[in-house]
CSV table of C-alpha atoms and ligand atoms in Angstrom, one decimal:
chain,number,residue,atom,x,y,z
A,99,UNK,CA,-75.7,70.0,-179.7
A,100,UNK,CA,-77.8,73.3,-180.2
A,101,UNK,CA,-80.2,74.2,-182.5
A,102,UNK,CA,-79.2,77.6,-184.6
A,103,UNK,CA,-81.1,80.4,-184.6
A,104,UNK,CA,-80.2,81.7,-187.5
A,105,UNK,CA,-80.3,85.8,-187.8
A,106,UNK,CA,-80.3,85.4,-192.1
A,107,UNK,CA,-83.9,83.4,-192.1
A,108,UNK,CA,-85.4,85.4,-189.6
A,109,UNK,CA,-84.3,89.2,-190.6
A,110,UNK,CA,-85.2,87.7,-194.9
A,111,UNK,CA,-88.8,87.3,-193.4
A,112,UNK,CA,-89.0,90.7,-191.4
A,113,UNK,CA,-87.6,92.3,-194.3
A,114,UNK,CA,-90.2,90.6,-196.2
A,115,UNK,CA,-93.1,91.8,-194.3
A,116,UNK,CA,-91.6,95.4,-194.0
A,117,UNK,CA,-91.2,94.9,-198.1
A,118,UNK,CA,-95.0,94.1,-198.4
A,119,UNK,CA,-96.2,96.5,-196.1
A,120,UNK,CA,-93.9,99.4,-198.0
A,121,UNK,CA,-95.7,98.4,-201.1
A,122,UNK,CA,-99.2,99.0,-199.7
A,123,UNK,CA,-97.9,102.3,-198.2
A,124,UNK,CA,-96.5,103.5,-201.5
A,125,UNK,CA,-99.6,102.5,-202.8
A,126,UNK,CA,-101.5,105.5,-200.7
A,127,UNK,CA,-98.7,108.1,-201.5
A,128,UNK,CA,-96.0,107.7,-199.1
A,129,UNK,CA,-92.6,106.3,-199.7
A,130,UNK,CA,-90.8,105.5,-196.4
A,131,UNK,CA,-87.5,107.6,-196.4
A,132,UNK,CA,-83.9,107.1,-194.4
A,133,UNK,CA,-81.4,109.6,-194.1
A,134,UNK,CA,-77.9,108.2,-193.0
A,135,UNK,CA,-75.1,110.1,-191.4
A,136,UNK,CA,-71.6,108.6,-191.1
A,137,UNK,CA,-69.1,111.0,-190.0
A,138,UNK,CA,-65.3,110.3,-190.7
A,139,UNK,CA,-64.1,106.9,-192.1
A,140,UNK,CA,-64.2,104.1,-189.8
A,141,UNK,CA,-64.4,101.0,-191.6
A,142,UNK,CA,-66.7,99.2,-189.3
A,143,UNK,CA,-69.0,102.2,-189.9
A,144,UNK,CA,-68.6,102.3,-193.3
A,145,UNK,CA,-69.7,98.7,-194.0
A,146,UNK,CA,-72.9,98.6,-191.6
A,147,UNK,CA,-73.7,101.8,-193.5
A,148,UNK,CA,-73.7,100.2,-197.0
A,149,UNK,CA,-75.5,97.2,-195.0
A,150,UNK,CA,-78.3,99.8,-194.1
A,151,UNK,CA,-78.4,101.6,-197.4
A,152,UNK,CA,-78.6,97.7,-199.2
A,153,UNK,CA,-81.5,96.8,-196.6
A,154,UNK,CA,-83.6,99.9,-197.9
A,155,UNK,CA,-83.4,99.2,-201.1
A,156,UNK,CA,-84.7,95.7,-200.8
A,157,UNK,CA,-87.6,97.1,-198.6
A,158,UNK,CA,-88.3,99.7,-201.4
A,159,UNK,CA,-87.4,102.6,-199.2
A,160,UNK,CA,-85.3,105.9,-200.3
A,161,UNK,CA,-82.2,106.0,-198.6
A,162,UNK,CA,-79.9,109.4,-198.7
A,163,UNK,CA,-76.4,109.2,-197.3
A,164,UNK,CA,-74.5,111.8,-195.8
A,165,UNK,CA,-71.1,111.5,-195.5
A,166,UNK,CA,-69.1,113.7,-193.6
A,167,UNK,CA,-65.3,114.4,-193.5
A,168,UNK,CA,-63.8,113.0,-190.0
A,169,UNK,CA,-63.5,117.2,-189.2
A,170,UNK,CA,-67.0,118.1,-189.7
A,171,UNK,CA,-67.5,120.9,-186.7
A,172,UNK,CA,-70.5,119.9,-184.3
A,173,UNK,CA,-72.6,122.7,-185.5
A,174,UNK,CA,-72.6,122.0,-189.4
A,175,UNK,CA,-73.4,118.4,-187.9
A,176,UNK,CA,-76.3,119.6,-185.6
A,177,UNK,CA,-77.6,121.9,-188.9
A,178,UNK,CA,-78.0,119.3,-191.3
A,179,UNK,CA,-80.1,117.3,-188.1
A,180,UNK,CA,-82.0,120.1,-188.0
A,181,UNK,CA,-82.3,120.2,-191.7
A,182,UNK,CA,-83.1,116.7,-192.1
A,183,UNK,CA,-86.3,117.4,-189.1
A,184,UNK,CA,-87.7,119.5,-191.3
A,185,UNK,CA,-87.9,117.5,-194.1
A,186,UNK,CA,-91.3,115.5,-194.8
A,187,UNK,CA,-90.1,113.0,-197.1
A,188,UNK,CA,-87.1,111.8,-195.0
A,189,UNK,CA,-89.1,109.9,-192.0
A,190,UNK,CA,-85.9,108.1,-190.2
A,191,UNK,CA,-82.5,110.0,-189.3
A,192,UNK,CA,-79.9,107.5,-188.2
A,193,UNK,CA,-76.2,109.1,-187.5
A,194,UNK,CA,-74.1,105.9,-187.1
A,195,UNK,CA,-72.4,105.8,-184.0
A,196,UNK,CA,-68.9,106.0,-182.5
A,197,UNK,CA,-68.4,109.8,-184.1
A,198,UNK,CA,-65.2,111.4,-184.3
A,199,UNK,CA,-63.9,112.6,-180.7
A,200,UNK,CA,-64.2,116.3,-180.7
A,201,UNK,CA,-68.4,115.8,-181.3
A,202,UNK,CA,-70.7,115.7,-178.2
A,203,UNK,CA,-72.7,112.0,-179.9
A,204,UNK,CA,-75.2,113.1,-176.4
A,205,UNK,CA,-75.8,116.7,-178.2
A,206,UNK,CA,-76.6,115.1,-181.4
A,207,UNK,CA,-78.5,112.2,-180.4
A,208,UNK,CA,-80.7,115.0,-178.8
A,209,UNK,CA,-80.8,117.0,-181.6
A,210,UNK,CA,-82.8,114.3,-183.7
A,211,UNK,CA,-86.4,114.6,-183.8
A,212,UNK,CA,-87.9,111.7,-181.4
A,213,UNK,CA,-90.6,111.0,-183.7
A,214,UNK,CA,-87.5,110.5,-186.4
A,215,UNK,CA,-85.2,108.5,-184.2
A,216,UNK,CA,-85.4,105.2,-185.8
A,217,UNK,CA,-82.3,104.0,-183.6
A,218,UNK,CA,-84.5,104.5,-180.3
A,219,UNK,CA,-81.6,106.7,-178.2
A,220,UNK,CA,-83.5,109.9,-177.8
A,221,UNK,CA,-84.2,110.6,-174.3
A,222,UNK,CA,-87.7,110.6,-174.7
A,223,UNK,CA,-87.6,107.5,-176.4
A,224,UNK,CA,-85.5,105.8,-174.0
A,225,UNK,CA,-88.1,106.6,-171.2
A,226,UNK,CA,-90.7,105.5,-173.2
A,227,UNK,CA,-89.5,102.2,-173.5
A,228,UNK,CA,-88.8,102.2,-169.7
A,229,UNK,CA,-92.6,102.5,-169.4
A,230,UNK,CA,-93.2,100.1,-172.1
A,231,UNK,CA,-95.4,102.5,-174.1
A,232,UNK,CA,-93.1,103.1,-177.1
A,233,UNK,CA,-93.1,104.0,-180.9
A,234,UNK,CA,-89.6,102.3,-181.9
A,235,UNK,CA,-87.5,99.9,-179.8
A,236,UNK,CA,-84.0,99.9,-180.4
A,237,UNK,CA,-83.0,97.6,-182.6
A,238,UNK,CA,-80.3,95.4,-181.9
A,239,UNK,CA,-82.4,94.5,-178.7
A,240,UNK,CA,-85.3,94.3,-180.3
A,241,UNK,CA,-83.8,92.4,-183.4
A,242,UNK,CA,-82.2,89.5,-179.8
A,243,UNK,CA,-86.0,89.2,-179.0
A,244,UNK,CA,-87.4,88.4,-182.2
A,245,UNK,CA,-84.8,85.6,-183.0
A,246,UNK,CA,-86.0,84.5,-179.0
A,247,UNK,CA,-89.5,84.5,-180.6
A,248,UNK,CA,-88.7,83.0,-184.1
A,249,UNK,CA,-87.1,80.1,-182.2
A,250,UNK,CA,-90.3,79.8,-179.8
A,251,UNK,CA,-88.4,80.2,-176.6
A,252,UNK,CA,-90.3,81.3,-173.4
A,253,UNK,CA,-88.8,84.3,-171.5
A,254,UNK,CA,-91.6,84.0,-168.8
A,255,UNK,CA,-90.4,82.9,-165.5
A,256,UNK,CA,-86.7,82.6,-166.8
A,257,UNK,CA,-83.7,83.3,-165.4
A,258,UNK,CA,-81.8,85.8,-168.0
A,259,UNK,CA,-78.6,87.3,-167.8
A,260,UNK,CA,-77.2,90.1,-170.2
A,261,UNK,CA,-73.5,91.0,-169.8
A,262,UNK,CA,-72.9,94.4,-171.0
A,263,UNK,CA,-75.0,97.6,-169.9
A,264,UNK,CA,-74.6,99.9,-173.1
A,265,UNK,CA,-76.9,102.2,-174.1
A,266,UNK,CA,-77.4,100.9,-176.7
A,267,UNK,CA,-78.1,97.3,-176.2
A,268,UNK,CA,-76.7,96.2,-172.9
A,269,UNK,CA,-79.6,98.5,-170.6
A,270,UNK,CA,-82.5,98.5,-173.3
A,271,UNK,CA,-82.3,94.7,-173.7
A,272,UNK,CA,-82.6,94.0,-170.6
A,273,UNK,CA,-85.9,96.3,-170.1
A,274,UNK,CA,-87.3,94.1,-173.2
A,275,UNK,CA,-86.4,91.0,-171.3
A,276,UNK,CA,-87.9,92.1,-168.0
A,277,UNK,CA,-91.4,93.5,-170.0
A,278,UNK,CA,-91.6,89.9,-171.2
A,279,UNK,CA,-91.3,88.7,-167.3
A,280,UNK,CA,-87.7,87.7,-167.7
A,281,UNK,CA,-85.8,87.4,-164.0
A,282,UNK,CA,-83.3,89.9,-165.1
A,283,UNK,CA,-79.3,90.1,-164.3
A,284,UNK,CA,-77.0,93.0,-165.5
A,285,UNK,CA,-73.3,92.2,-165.4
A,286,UNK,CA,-70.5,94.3,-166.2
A,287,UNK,CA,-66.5,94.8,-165.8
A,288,UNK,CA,-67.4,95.2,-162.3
A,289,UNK,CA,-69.2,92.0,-161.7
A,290,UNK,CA,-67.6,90.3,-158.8
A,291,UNK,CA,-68.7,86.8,-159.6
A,292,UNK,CA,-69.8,86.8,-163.6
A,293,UNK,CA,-69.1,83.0,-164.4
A,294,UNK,CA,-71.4,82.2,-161.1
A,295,UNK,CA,-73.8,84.4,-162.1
A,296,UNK,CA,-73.8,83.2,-166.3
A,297,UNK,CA,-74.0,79.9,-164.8
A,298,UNK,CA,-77.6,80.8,-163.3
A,299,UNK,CA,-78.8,82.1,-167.0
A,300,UNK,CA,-81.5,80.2,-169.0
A,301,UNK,CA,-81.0,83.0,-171.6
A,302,UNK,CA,-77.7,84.7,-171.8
A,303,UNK,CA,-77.0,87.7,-173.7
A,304,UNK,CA,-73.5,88.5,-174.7
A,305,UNK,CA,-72.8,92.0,-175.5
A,306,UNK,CA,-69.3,92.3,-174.2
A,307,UNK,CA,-67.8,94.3,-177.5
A,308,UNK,CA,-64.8,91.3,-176.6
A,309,UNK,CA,-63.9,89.0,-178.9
A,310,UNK,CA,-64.5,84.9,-177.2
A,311,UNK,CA,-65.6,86.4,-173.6
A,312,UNK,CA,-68.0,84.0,-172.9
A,313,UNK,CA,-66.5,80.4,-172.0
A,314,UNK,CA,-67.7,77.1,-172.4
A,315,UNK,CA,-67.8,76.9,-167.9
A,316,UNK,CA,-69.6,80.2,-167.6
A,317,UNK,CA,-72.9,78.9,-169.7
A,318,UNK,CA,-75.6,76.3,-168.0
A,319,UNK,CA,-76.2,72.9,-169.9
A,320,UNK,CA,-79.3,73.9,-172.0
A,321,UNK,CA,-79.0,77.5,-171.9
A,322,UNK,CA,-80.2,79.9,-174.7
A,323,UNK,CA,-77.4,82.1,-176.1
A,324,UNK,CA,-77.6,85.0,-177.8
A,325,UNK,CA,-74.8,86.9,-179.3
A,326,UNK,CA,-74.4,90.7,-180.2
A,327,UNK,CA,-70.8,90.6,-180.7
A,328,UNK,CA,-68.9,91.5,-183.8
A,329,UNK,CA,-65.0,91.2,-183.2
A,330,UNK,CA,-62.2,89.8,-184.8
A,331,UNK,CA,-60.4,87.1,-183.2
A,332,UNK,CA,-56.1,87.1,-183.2
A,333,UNK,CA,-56.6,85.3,-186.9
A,334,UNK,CA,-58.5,88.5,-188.2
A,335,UNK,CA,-61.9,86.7,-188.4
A,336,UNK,CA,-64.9,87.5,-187.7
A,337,UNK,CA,-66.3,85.8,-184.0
A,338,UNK,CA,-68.8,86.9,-181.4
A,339,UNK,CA,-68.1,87.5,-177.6
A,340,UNK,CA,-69.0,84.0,-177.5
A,341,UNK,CA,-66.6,81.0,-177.4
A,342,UNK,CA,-68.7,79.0,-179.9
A,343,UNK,CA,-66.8,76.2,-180.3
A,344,UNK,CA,-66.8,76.2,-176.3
A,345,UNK,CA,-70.5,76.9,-175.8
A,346,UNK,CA,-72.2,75.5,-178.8
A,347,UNK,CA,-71.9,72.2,-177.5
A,348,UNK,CA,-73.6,72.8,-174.0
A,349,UNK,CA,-76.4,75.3,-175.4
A,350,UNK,CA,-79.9,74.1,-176.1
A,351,UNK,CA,-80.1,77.6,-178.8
A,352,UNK,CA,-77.4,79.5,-180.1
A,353,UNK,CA,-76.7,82.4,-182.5
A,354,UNK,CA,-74.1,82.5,-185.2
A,355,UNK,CA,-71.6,85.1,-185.5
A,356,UNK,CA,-71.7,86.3,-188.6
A,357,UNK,CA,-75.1,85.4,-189.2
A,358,UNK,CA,-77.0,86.2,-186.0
A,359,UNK,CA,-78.1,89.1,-184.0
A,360,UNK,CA,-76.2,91.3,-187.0
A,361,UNK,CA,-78.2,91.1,-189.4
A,362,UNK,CA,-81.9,91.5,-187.3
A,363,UNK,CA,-80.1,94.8,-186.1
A,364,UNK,CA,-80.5,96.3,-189.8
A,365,UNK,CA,-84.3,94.5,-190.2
A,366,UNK,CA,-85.3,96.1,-187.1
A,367,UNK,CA,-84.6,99.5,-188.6
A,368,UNK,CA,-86.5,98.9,-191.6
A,369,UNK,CA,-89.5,98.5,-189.2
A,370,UNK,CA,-88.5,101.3,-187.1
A,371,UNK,CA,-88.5,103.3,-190.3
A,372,UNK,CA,-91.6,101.6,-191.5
A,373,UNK,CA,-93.4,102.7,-188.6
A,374,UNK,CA,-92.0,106.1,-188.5
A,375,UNK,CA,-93.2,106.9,-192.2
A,376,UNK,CA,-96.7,105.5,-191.0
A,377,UNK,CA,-96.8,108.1,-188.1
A,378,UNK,CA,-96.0,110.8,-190.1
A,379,UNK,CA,-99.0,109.9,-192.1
A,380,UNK,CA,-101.3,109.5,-189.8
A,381,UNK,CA,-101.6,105.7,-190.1
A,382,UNK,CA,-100.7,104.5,-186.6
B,1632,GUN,N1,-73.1,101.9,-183.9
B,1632,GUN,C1,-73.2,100.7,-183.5
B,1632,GUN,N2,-74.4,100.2,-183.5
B,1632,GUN,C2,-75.2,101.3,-183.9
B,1632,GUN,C3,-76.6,101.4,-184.1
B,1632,GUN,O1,-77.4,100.5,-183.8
B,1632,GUN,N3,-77.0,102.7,-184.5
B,1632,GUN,C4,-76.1,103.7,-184.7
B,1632,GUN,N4,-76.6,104.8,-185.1
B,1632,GUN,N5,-74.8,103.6,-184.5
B,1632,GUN,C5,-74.4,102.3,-184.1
């Protein structure tokens, strides 16, 4: 049987720390600030947008939303980017991600100052985490290694194997898992022998985006499992790309989905944006 990790204790205590800390910043002047763009109505955007706007005002942050109609041409976009760079009390700018077809996410994403880019997808950002010298990791991989830490786990040495190779968490997470002298396997629809290779993990990272990919027979007995996805099965709830009820049983740590890596994603922003504010004052 495996021992939870669970992503609710751990994110409550980051978002704790980031809460105190905010209080001592606000103390000297500065309230950390968030700007939020959502662009059209996906639901699954709309809800991790009121998750992120919730999470700041826990922290004691200001949060401002803008909401865009589904139309909104790239360059009235790009403006209010530009806009939002300019603006000293707004230290993070986060435009939730997938955007409406007909805008270049590449042009935007660029568009966002680096020192504002709480998400950690700018370029210049991306390299510096390739060099290990960086101001904000991105969060959903950085929110895998702190439940790895919270649960005391060892990535020394260890075999790791992250399937997915997203920008966003797939290719950055395994970068954190190699700069922590992880052994470090990339799979993706293209892997010729996956389950051979999953079988090899001591830590496995799932970030497949499908729903019950990962099967009791692909996971080593004892292996640590971590779990980024958010699907819904054919019954309309909520599972990970994780069989759990498969891969629970052979797991020495596993992560809950809902419950997991989910909510870590959201308290690693408040610490991005924590740390971005702090820049901009000139206190880190
Ligand atoms: N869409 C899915 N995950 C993310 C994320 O971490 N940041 C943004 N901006 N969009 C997303």
């Amino acid at each position: 049987m495996a021992t939870i990790i669970s992503g609710k204790e751990v994110s409550a205590k980051v978002k704790e720390e980031v809460r105190a800390e905010c209080d001592r910043l606000r103390q000297q002047g500065v309230t950390p600030g968030l700007a939020v763009i959502i662009v059209g109505d996906d639901p699954a955007s709309r809800v991790y947008v009121n998750n992120k706007k919730k999470a700041c005002a826990e922290v004691g942050f200001v949060s401002e939303e803008y909401a865009l109609p589904a139309e909104t041409p790239q360059e009235e976009l790009l403006a209010l980017v530009n806009t939002l760079n300019r603006r000293q009390d707004i230290h993070g700018i986060l435009c939730q991600l997938p955007l409406p077809k007909h805008l270049d996410e590449t042009a935007v994403i660029h568009a966002i100052d680096p020192k504002k880019d709480v998400d950690a997808f700018h370029p210049s950002n991306v390299g510096k985490i390739m060099i290990g010298d960086y101001d904000f990791l991105p969060c959903t991989p950085a929110g895998v290694m702190e439940l790895i830490h919270a649960a005391g786990i060892e990535v020394s040495g260890k075999s790791c194997v992250v399937i997915g190779r997203s920008n966003i968490v797939g290719k950055p997470m395994a970068m954190l898992l190699l700069h922590e002298n992880g052994t470090v396997t990339i799979c993706h629809s293209k892997t010729r022998n996956l389950k051979e290779i999953c079988l090899g993990a001591d830590i496995l990272v799932a970030a497949v985006g499908r729903p019950k990919f990962v099967k009791g027979d692909m996971v080593k007995e004892g292996a640590v499992v971590l779990d980024v996805g958010i699907n819904r099965d054919e019954n309309g709830k909520l599972c990970g790309d994780v069989d759990y009820a498969e891969v629970e049983p052979k797991a020495s740590y596993i992560t809950p989905v809902p419950g997991g890596v989910g909510p870590m994603t959201i308290a690693m922003l408040m610490k991005n944006t924590l740390s971005a504010a702090k820049m901009a004052a000139g206190l880190l």
